[in-house]
mmCIF file of C-alpha atoms in Angstrom:
data_model
loop_
_atom_site.group_PDB
_atom_site.id
_atom_site.type_symbol
_atom_site.label_atom_id
_atom_site.label_comp_id
_atom_site.label_asym_id
_atom_site.label_seq_id
_atom_site.Cartn_x
_atom_site.Cartn_y
_atom_site.Cartn_z
ATOM 1 C CA UNK D 7 -24.882 -3.121 2.575
ATOM 2 C CA UNK D 8 -25.216 -5.953 3.954
ATOM 3 C CA UNK D 9 -28.847 -7.696 3.839
ATOM 4 C CA UNK D 10 -30.152 -9.217 6.797
ATOM 5 C CA UNK D 11 -29.239 -12.689 7.428
ATOM 6 C CA UNK D 12 -25.944 -12.113 5.736
ATOM 7 C CA UNK D 13 -24.337 -13.056 9.397
ATOM 8 C CA UNK D 14 -24.217 -16.174 8.808
ATOM 9 C CA UNK D 15 -22.215 -15.777 5.613
ATOM 10 C CA UNK D 16 -18.369 -16.988 5.772
ATOM 11 C CA UNK D 17 -17.822 -13.494 4.315
ATOM 12 C CA UNK D 18 -18.735 -11.752 7.616
ATOM 13 C CA UNK D 19 -15.917 -13.554 9.359
ATOM 14 C CA UNK D 20 -13.673 -12.530 6.624
ATOM 15 C CA UNK D 21 -14.091 -9.450 6.400
ATOM 16 C CA UNK D 22 -13.613 -8.622 9.845
ATOM 17 C CA UNK D 23 -10.590 -11.080 9.832
ATOM 18 C CA UNK D 24 -8.803 -9.066 7.101
ATOM 19 C CA UNK D 25 -10.166 -5.767 8.931
ATOM 20 C CA UNK D 26 -8.224 -6.482 12.257
ATOM 21 C CA UNK D 27 -4.966 -7.598 10.250
ATOM 22 C CA UNK D 28 -4.891 -4.071 8.644
ATOM 23 C CA UNK D 29 -5.925 -2.270 11.426
ATOM 24 C CA UNK D 30 -2.668 -4.220 13.392
ATOM 25 C CA UNK D 31 -0.809 -2.710 9.795
ATOM 26 C CA UNK D 32 -1.914 0.321 10.187
ATOM 27 C CA UNK D 33 -0.451 0.987 13.894
ATOM 28 C CA UNK D 34 2.935 0.921 12.007
ATOM 29 C CA UNK D 35 1.767 3.668 9.330
ATOM 30 C CA UNK D 36 0.486 5.933 12.261
ATOM 31 C CA UNK D 37 3.989 5.668 14.115
ATOM 32 C CA UNK D 38 5.956 5.978 11.054
ATOM 33 C CA UNK D 39 4.413 9.112 9.814
ATOM 34 C CA UNK D 40 4.201 10.721 13.215
ATOM 35 C CA UNK D 41 8.174 9.740 13.172
ATOM 36 C CA UNK D 42 8.105 11.936 9.701
ATOM 37 C CA UNK D 43 7.084 15.084 10.941
ATOM 38 C CA UNK D 44 3.506 14.720 10.436
ATOM 39 C CA UNK D 45 1.093 15.971 12.820
ATOM 40 C CA UNK D 46 -1.481 13.266 14.652
ATOM 41 C CA UNK D 47 -4.157 15.532 12.209
ATOM 42 C CA UNK D 48 -2.195 14.834 9.373
ATOM 43 C CA UNK D 49 -1.457 11.469 9.706
ATOM 44 C CA UNK D 50 -5.298 10.774 10.586
ATOM 45 C CA UNK D 51 -6.582 12.943 7.537
ATOM 46 C CA UNK D 52 -4.601 10.734 5.260
ATOM 47 C CA UNK D 53 -5.753 7.581 6.818
ATOM 48 C CA UNK D 54 -9.365 8.643 6.371
ATOM 49 C CA UNK D 55 -8.719 10.697 2.893
ATOM 50 C CA UNK D 56 -6.295 8.795 1.071
ATOM 51 C CA UNK D 57 -7.536 4.996 2.335
ATOM 52 C CA UNK D 58 -5.038 2.929 0.172
ATOM 53 C CA UNK D 59 -2.001 1.971 2.598
ATOM 54 C CA UNK D 60 0.769 1.680 -0.021
ATOM 55 C CA UNK D 61 0.285 5.367 -1.267
ATOM 56 C CA UNK D 62 0.269 6.573 2.326
ATOM 57 C CA UNK D 63 3.475 4.653 2.914
ATOM 58 C CA UNK D 64 5.145 5.828 -0.121
ATOM 59 C CA UNK D 65 4.216 9.300 0.693
ATOM 60 C CA UNK D 66 5.316 9.337 4.161
ATOM 61 C CA UNK D 67 8.867 7.411 3.235
ATOM 62 C CA UNK D 68 9.698 10.041 0.396
ATOM 63 C CA UNK D 69 9.161 12.876 2.450
ATOM 64 C CA UNK D 70 11.313 11.087 5.287
ATOM 65 C CA UNK D 71 13.962 10.473 2.599
ATOM 66 C CA UNK D 72 13.946 14.241 2.079
ATOM 67 C CA UNK D 73 12.090 14.236 -1.052
ATOM 68 C CA UNK D 74 10.146 17.243 -2.053
ATOM 69 C CA UNK D 75 6.039 16.914 -1.901
ATOM 70 C CA UNK D 76 6.057 16.867 -5.906
ATOM 71 C CA UNK D 77 7.722 13.345 -6.220
ATOM 72 C CA UNK D 78 5.921 12.700 -2.663
ATOM 73 C CA UNK D 79 2.608 13.096 -4.340
ATOM 74 C CA UNK D 80 4.006 11.676 -7.761
ATOM 75 C CA UNK D 81 5.103 8.169 -5.836
ATOM 76 C CA UNK D 82 1.792 8.172 -4.012
ATOM 77 C CA UNK D 83 -0.507 8.512 -7.154
ATOM 78 C CA UNK D 84 1.167 5.976 -9.296
ATOM 79 C CA UNK D 85 0.595 3.448 -6.281
ATOM 80 C CA UNK D 86 -2.965 4.217 -6.365
ATOM 81 C CA UNK D 87 -3.812 4.339 -10.072
ATOM 82 C CA UNK D 88 -4.571 0.266 -9.270
ATOM 83 C CA UNK D 89 -7.812 0.843 -7.523
ATOM 84 C CA UNK D 90 -8.819 2.563 -10.682
ATOM 85 C CA UNK D 91 -8.691 -0.896 -12.099
ATOM 86 C CA UNK D 92 -10.524 -2.590 -9.036
ATOM 87 C CA UNK D 93 -13.374 -0.121 -9.142
ATOM 88 C CA UNK D 94 -14.037 -1.090 -12.507
ATOM 89 C CA UNK D 95 -14.407 -4.466 -12.096
ATOM 90 C CA UNK D 96 -16.434 -3.529 -8.510
ATOM 91 C CA UNK D 97 -18.555 -1.161 -10.389
ATOM 92 C CA UNK D 98 -20.432 -4.254 -12.297
ATOM 93 C CA UNK D 99 -22.005 -5.105 -8.777
ATOM 94 C CA UNK D 100 -22.613 -2.072 -6.788
ATOM 95 C CA UNK D 101 -25.720 -0.296 -7.468
ATOM 96 C CA UNK D 102 -27.609 2.723 -5.626
ATOM 97 C CA UNK D 103 -27.571 6.242 -5.624
ATOM 98 C CA UNK D 104 -24.256 8.249 -6.717
ATOM 99 C CA UNK D 105 -23.775 8.463 -3.126
ATOM 100 C CA UNK D 106 -23.690 5.098 -2.465
ATOM 101 C CA UNK D 107 -21.399 4.466 -5.358
ATOM 102 C CA UNK D 108 -19.253 7.369 -4.484
ATOM 103 C CA UNK D 109 -18.880 6.039 -0.908
ATOM 104 C CA UNK D 110 -17.914 2.274 -2.362
ATOM 105 C CA UNK D 111 -15.489 4.354 -4.479
ATOM 106 C CA UNK D 112 -13.782 5.180 -1.518
ATOM 107 C CA UNK D 113 -13.692 1.826 -0.240
ATOM 108 C CA UNK D 114 -12.301 0.370 -3.081
ATOM 109 C CA UNK D 115 -8.606 -1.335 -2.288
ATOM 110 C CA UNK D 116 -6.872 -4.506 -2.449
ATOM 111 C CA UNK D 117 -8.503 -6.042 0.495
ATOM 112 C CA UNK D 118 -12.504 -5.025 -0.388
ATOM 113 C CA UNK D 119 -11.764 -6.332 -3.843
ATOM 114 C CA UNK D 120 -10.100 -9.587 -3.076
ATOM 115 C CA UNK D 121 -12.875 -10.294 -0.540
ATOM 116 C CA UNK D 122 -15.736 -9.617 -2.972
ATOM 117 C CA UNK D 123 -14.356 -10.788 -6.051
ATOM 118 C CA UNK D 124 -13.675 -14.456 -3.685
ATOM 119 C CA UNK D 125 -17.592 -14.864 -3.921
ATOM 120 C CA UNK D 126 -19.441 -16.108 -6.744
ATOM 121 C CA UNK D 127 -23.303 -14.840 -6.544
ATOM 122 C CA UNK D 128 -23.503 -11.319 -7.649
ATOM 123 C CA UNK D 129 -25.248 -10.458 -4.625
ATOM 124 C CA UNK D 130 -22.402 -11.790 -2.299
ATOM 125 C CA UNK D 131 -19.631 -10.323 -3.958
ATOM 126 C CA UNK D 132 -21.188 -6.966 -3.278
ATOM 127 C CA UNK D 133 -22.083 -7.936 -0.028
ATOM 128 C CA UNK D 134 -18.066 -9.018 0.871
ATOM 129 C CA UNK D 135 -16.696 -6.064 -0.854
ATOM 130 C CA UNK D 136 -19.224 -3.674 1.687
ATOM 131 C CA UNK D 137 -18.659 -5.877 4.596
ATOM 132 C CA UNK D 138 -15.086 -6.026 4.112
ATOM 133 C CA UNK D 139 -14.567 -2.014 2.647
ATOM 134 C CA UNK D 140 -16.352 -1.369 5.917
ATOM 135 C CA UNK D 141 -14.459 -3.560 8.295
ATOM 136 C CA UNK D 142 -10.911 -2.073 6.537
ATOM 137 C CA UNK D 143 -11.809 1.285 6.717
ATOM 138 C CA UNK D 144 -12.621 1.257 10.649
ATOM 139 C CA UNK D 145 -9.491 -0.890 11.547
ATOM 140 C CA UNK D 146 -7.079 1.133 9.494
ATOM 141 C CA UNK D 147 -8.145 4.362 11.292
ATOM 142 C CA UNK D 148 -8.504 3.199 14.465
ATOM 143 C CA UNK D 149 -5.415 1.481 14.112
ATOM 144 C CA UNK D 150 -3.689 4.508 12.813
ATOM 145 C CA UNK D 151 -4.875 6.719 15.529
ATOM 146 C CA UNK D 152 -3.354 4.526 17.961
ATOM 147 C CA UNK D 153 0.005 4.191 16.203
ATOM 148 C CA UNK D 154 0.332 8.390 15.848
ATOM 149 C CA UNK D 155 -0.566 8.677 19.219
ATOM 150 C CA UNK D 156 1.749 6.130 21.195
ATOM 151 C CA UNK D 157 4.337 7.316 17.804
ATOM 152 C CA UNK D 158 4.614 10.935 19.270
ATOM 153 C CA UNK D 159 5.552 9.232 23.025
ATOM 154 C CA UNK D 160 8.848 7.612 20.935
ATOM 155 C CA UNK D 161 11.905 10.434 21.389
ATOM 156 C CA UNK D 162 14.864 9.272 18.969
ATOM 157 C CA UNK D 163 13.303 7.057 16.105
ATOM 158 C CA UNK D 164 16.426 6.159 14.791
ATOM 159 C CA UNK D 165 17.624 5.165 18.249
ATOM 160 C CA UNK D 166 15.129 2.305 17.927
ATOM 161 C CA UNK D 167 15.648 1.378 14.628
ATOM 162 C CA UNK D 168 12.533 2.938 12.953
ATOM 163 C CA UNK D 169 14.736 3.623 9.886
ATOM 164 C CA UNK D 170 14.873 0.242 9.232
ATOM 165 C CA UNK D 171 11.276 -0.488 9.939
ATOM 166 C CA UNK D 172 10.069 1.545 7.150
ATOM 167 C CA UNK D 173 11.757 -0.394 4.086
ATOM 168 C CA UNK D 174 11.059 -3.696 6.035
ATOM 169 C CA UNK D 175 7.723 -2.869 5.786
ATOM 170 C CA UNK D 176 7.704 -2.184 2.434
ATOM 171 C CA UNK D 177 9.054 -5.642 1.633
ATOM 172 C CA UNK D 178 5.935 -7.038 3.386
ATOM 173 C CA UNK D 179 3.975 -4.901 1.095
ATOM 174 C CA UNK D 180 5.539 -6.224 -1.520
ATOM 175 C CA UNK D 181 5.084 -9.896 -0.722
ATOM 176 C CA UNK D 182 2.030 -10.919 -2.717
ATOM 177 C CA UNK D 183 3.582 -9.434 -5.904
ATOM 178 C CA UNK D 184 7.224 -11.167 -5.281
ATOM 179 C CA UNK D 185 5.196 -14.525 -5.522
ATOM 180 C CA UNK D 186 4.444 -13.939 -9.446
ATOM 181 C CA UNK D 187 7.629 -13.835 -11.901
ATOM 182 C CA UNK D 188 6.593 -10.618 -13.530
ATOM 183 C CA UNK D 189 6.162 -9.162 -9.837
ATOM 184 C CA UNK D 190 9.784 -10.231 -8.922
ATOM 185 C CA UNK D 191 11.161 -8.529 -12.427
ATOM 186 C CA UNK D 192 9.525 -5.307 -11.607
ATOM 187 C CA UNK D 193 10.891 -5.001 -8.132
ATOM 188 C CA UNK D 194 13.748 -6.145 -9.082
ATOM 189 C CA UNK D 195 14.418 -3.196 -11.902
ATOM 190 C CA UNK D 196 12.988 -1.151 -9.918
ATOM 191 C CA UNK D 197 15.480 -1.509 -6.981
ATOM 192 C CA UNK D 198 18.229 -1.151 -9.555
ATOM 193 C CA UNK D 199 17.299 1.932 -11.792
ATOM 194 C CA UNK D 200 16.650 3.478 -7.618
ATOM 195 C CA UNK D 201 20.083 2.627 -6.669
ATOM 196 C CA UNK D 202 21.813 3.492 -10.032
ATOM 197 C CA UNK D 203 20.191 7.199 -9.936
ATOM 198 C CA UNK D 204 20.504 8.275 -6.386
ATOM 199 C CA UNK D 205 23.674 9.655 -6.919
ATOM 200 C CA UNK D 206 22.833 11.686 -9.768
ATOM 201 C CA UNK D 207 19.373 12.817 -8.828
ATOM 202 C CA UNK D 208 17.283 15.004 -5.943
ATOM 203 C CA UNK D 209 15.791 12.708 -3.281
ATOM 204 C CA UNK D 210 12.714 11.110 -4.485
ATOM 205 C CA UNK D 211 13.365 11.130 -8.032
ATOM 206 C CA UNK D 212 14.855 7.848 -8.204
ATOM 207 C CA UNK D 213 11.597 6.259 -6.530
ATOM 208 C CA UNK D 214 9.636 7.835 -9.706
ATOM 209 C CA UNK D 215 12.181 6.673 -12.113
ATOM 210 C CA UNK D 216 11.713 3.367 -10.728
ATOM 211 C CA UNK D 217 8.360 3.209 -11.996
ATOM 212 C CA UNK D 218 10.027 2.347 -15.188
ATOM 213 C CA UNK D 219 10.499 -1.183 -13.672
ATOM 214 C CA UNK D 220 6.936 -1.786 -14.395
ATOM 215 C CA UNK D 221 7.659 -1.484 -17.723
ATOM 216 C CA UNK D 222 10.481 -3.618 -18.057
ATOM 217 C CA UNK D 223 8.578 -6.169 -16.404
ATOM 218 C CA UNK D 224 5.563 -5.977 -19.092
ATOM 219 C CA UNK D 225 8.368 -6.225 -21.744
ATOM 220 C CA UNK D 226 9.641 -9.358 -20.100
ATOM 221 C CA UNK D 227 7.092 -11.458 -18.966
ATOM 222 C CA UNK D 228 3.020 -10.868 -19.861
ATOM 223 C CA UNK D 229 1.797 -11.371 -16.453
ATOM 224 C CA UNK D 230 -1.614 -12.818 -16.068
ATOM 225 C CA UNK D 231 -3.729 -10.366 -14.658
ATOM 226 C CA UNK D 232 -6.347 -10.750 -12.344
ATOM 227 C CA UNK D 233 -8.899 -8.515 -11.122
ATOM 228 C CA UNK D 234 -7.515 -8.285 -7.530
ATOM 229 C CA UNK D 235 -5.151 -10.120 -5.215
ATOM 230 C CA UNK D 236 -6.439 -13.672 -5.748
ATOM 231 C CA UNK D 237 -7.227 -14.438 -1.610
ATOM 232 C CA UNK D 238 -6.809 -11.802 0.908
ATOM 233 C CA UNK D 239 -4.895 -14.704 3.096
ATOM 234 C CA UNK D 240 -2.116 -14.789 0.055
ATOM 235 C CA UNK D 241 -1.617 -11.002 0.441
ATOM 236 C CA UNK D 242 0.083 -8.600 2.790
ATOM 237 C CA UNK D 243 -2.238 -7.051 5.031
ATOM 238 C CA UNK D 244 -2.858 -3.301 4.701
ATOM 239 C CA UNK D 245 -5.155 -1.113 2.106
ATOM 240 C CA UNK D 246 -2.103 -1.567 -0.207
ATOM 241 C CA UNK R 17 4.543 17.388 4.879
ATOM 242 C CA UNK R 18 2.253 20.241 3.778
ATOM 243 C CA UNK R 19 -1.404 20.112 4.318
ATOM 244 C CA UNK R 20 -1.796 20.992 0.379
ATOM 245 C CA UNK R 21 0.438 17.803 -0.537
ATOM 246 C CA UNK R 22 -1.510 15.407 1.625
ATOM 247 C CA UNK R 23 -4.895 17.027 0.443
ATOM 248 C CA UNK R 24 -3.825 16.272 -3.447
ATOM 249 C CA UNK R 25 -2.679 13.209 -2.985
ATOM 250 C CA UNK R 26 -6.219 12.489 -1.408
ATOM 251 C CA UNK R 27 -8.093 13.592 -4.175
ATOM 252 C CA UNK R 28 -5.870 11.819 -6.860
ATOM 253 C CA UNK R 29 -6.410 8.973 -4.752
ATOM 254 C CA UNK R 30 -10.096 9.154 -4.903
ATOM 255 C CA UNK R 31 -9.946 10.422 -8.355
ATOM 256 C CA UNK R 32 -8.598 6.836 -9.788
ATOM 257 C CA UNK R 33 -11.090 4.713 -7.617
ATOM 258 C CA UNK R 34 -13.970 7.216 -8.750
ATOM 259 C CA UNK R 35 -12.857 7.097 -12.778
ATOM 260 C CA UNK R 36 -13.496 3.175 -12.272
ATOM 261 C CA UNK R 37 -16.141 3.442 -10.414
ATOM 262 C CA UNK R 38 -18.015 5.978 -12.478
ATOM 263 C CA UNK R 39 -17.048 4.308 -15.548
ATOM 264 C CA UNK R 40 -14.601 7.256 -16.790
ATOM 265 C CA UNK R 41 -11.522 4.900 -16.848
ATOM 266 C CA UNK R 42 -13.004 2.128 -18.908
ATOM 267 C CA UNK R 43 -10.985 2.909 -21.869
ATOM 268 C CA UNK R 44 -8.198 2.461 -19.650
ATOM 269 C CA UNK R 45 -9.526 -1.242 -19.483
ATOM 270 C CA UNK R 46 -6.752 -2.738 -21.617
ATOM 271 C CA UNK R 47 -4.463 -5.649 -20.994
ATOM 272 C CA UNK R 48 -1.163 -3.676 -20.605
ATOM 273 C CA UNK R 49 -2.597 -0.872 -18.901
ATOM 274 C CA UNK R 50 -3.947 -3.403 -16.082
ATOM 275 C CA UNK R 51 -0.534 -5.217 -16.151
ATOM 276 C CA UNK R 52 1.302 -1.757 -15.682
ATOM 277 C CA UNK R 53 -1.055 -0.939 -12.850
ATOM 278 C CA UNK R 54 -0.589 -3.894 -11.513
ATOM 279 C CA UNK R 55 3.536 -3.765 -11.465
ATOM 280 C CA UNK R 56 3.694 -0.494 -10.507
ATOM 281 C CA UNK R 57 3.090 -1.137 -6.594
ATOM 282 C CA UNK R 58 6.241 -3.524 -6.939
ATOM 283 C CA UNK R 59 8.642 -1.499 -8.838
ATOM 284 C CA UNK R 60 7.956 1.563 -6.961
ATOM 285 C CA UNK R 61 8.196 -0.162 -3.299
ATOM 286 C CA UNK R 62 11.306 -1.979 -3.967
ATOM 287 C CA UNK R 63 13.095 1.174 -5.196
ATOM 288 C CA UNK R 64 11.972 2.610 -1.841
ATOM 289 C CA UNK R 65 13.525 -0.356 0.171
ATOM 290 C CA UNK R 66 16.905 0.379 -2.067
ATOM 291 C CA UNK R 67 17.110 4.325 -1.082
ATOM 292 C CA UNK R 68 15.665 4.345 2.728
ATOM 293 C CA UNK R 69 17.944 1.124 3.110
ATOM 294 C CA UNK R 70 20.878 1.806 0.999
ATOM 295 C CA UNK R 71 21.500 5.571 0.684
ATOM 296 C CA UNK R 72 22.173 8.891 2.562
ATOM 297 C CA UNK R 73 21.655 11.948 0.547
ATOM 298 C CA UNK R 74 23.201 11.351 -2.434
ATOM 299 C CA UNK R 75 25.661 8.550 -1.361
ATOM 300 C CA UNK R 76 25.362 4.935 -1.467
ATOM 301 C CA UNK R 77 26.225 3.348 1.950
ATOM 302 C CA UNK R 78 25.786 0.151 4.039
ATOM 303 C CA UNK R 79 25.012 0.714 7.714
ATOM 304 C CA UNK R 80 23.375 -0.713 10.524
ATOM 305 C CA UNK R 81 19.975 -0.354 8.310
ATOM 306 C CA UNK R 82 21.080 -3.037 6.021
ATOM 307 C CA UNK R 83 21.569 -5.471 8.277
ATOM 308 C CA UNK R 84 17.834 -4.495 9.772
ATOM 309 C CA UNK R 85 16.304 -4.714 6.252
ATOM 310 C CA UNK R 86 17.809 -8.024 5.502
ATOM 311 C CA UNK R 87 16.792 -9.378 8.675
ATOM 312 C CA UNK R 88 13.223 -8.093 7.640
ATOM 313 C CA UNK R 89 13.397 -9.545 4.452
ATOM 314 C CA UNK R 90 13.914 -12.932 5.611
ATOM 315 C CA UNK R 91 11.359 -12.489 7.825
ATOM 316 C CA UNK R 92 9.058 -11.902 5.099
ATOM 317 C CA UNK R 93 10.177 -14.794 3.181
ATOM 318 C CA UNK R 94 9.285 -16.940 5.924
ATOM 319 C CA UNK R 95 6.171 -15.321 5.883
ATOM 320 C CA UNK R 96 5.773 -13.590 9.154
ATOM 321 C CA UNK R 97 2.876 -10.936 9.553
ATOM 322 C CA UNK R 98 3.817 -7.428 9.252
ATOM 323 C CA UNK R 99 4.550 -6.429 12.519
ATOM 324 C CA UNK R 100 7.046 -9.392 13.397
ATOM 325 C CA UNK R 101 8.763 -8.086 10.332
ATOM 326 C CA UNK R 102 9.000 -4.392 11.209
ATOM 327 C CA UNK R 103 9.828 -5.230 14.817
ATOM 328 C CA UNK R 104 12.596 -7.853 13.798
ATOM 329 C CA UNK R 105 14.402 -4.919 11.409
ATOM 330 C CA UNK R 106 13.871 -2.059 14.122
ATOM 331 C CA UNK R 107 15.793 -4.485 16.597
ATOM 332 C CA UNK R 108 18.405 -5.418 14.538
ATOM 333 C CA UNK R 109 19.012 -2.037 13.408
ATOM 334 C CA UNK R 110 19.135 -0.641 16.596
ATOM 335 C CA UNK R 111 21.013 -3.507 18.475
ATOM 336 C CA UNK R 112 23.844 -2.926 15.817
ATOM 337 C CA UNK R 113 23.775 0.891 17.037
ATOM 338 C CA UNK R 114 23.991 0.085 20.376
ATOM 339 C CA UNK R 115 26.700 -2.333 19.848
ATOM 340 C CA UNK R 116 28.728 -0.018 17.406
#
């Protein structure tokens, strides 16, 4: 956890700013989840326990478009895999009991990893990770609750254009990846594969097939891989 | 969505995080796996955009959603924050539905 005196460190401010940004983003998740027939309790359990934005949005999105639970789970887990790579990186700097490291694992997402790895000193890396992770966790869940409660008051979601808000939000989530060539190829391939598959497969399956887009991009471009998003400011908000 | 599905997603999401934290995923730490992990999100999210914008069931369609999503895409390109993107997409689609 943050050491005494760390209040003066710039990463504390960064962590709080990133947290607030993700909180606003989480309001969107809350609204979209309850408009896709999740209860407020289910929506909250997702943000508390899943706590990785892209997976949460994908699962809810697949369900909203009529997909089966299996395809929703599959899409969510494919999106959550990269947190494992972040965790490998962060495990070099996070020490302590099994419980403490188990908690660190839950907080390992794009934002906390990016905030941590933006530091140079090993102790600063750990502290920036913890400050950012806790800040995002708190804001993400408060935002989800606000969105879920507010979303219940909305009558017909489609009359408000919420069905277009979903995919537009996904574009926002990919904004960071779209700034790399490999990311653009992966996105274009996934987009095309999904559209071609729609007439021939059951709902949700086109999303899983689109995972092949990542392989296409890998075959065409050898991406330069960093341990996390280069800078939190460069990326779309939300634990994506 | 069932509680079972939600808890499975939660368990799976935590499994990946913990595997990295506790060293179980170390054998996956090669450049190819890392690159695939990085490239899966844009591929899958773009697929969600395609399906939710241009399909209804098994039919490919262009309707009011397309206009809203394209407007949202332009907003992303102009580096608008998430909530602005979502608001623009919803407003454009809702307005077109009102007018037609």
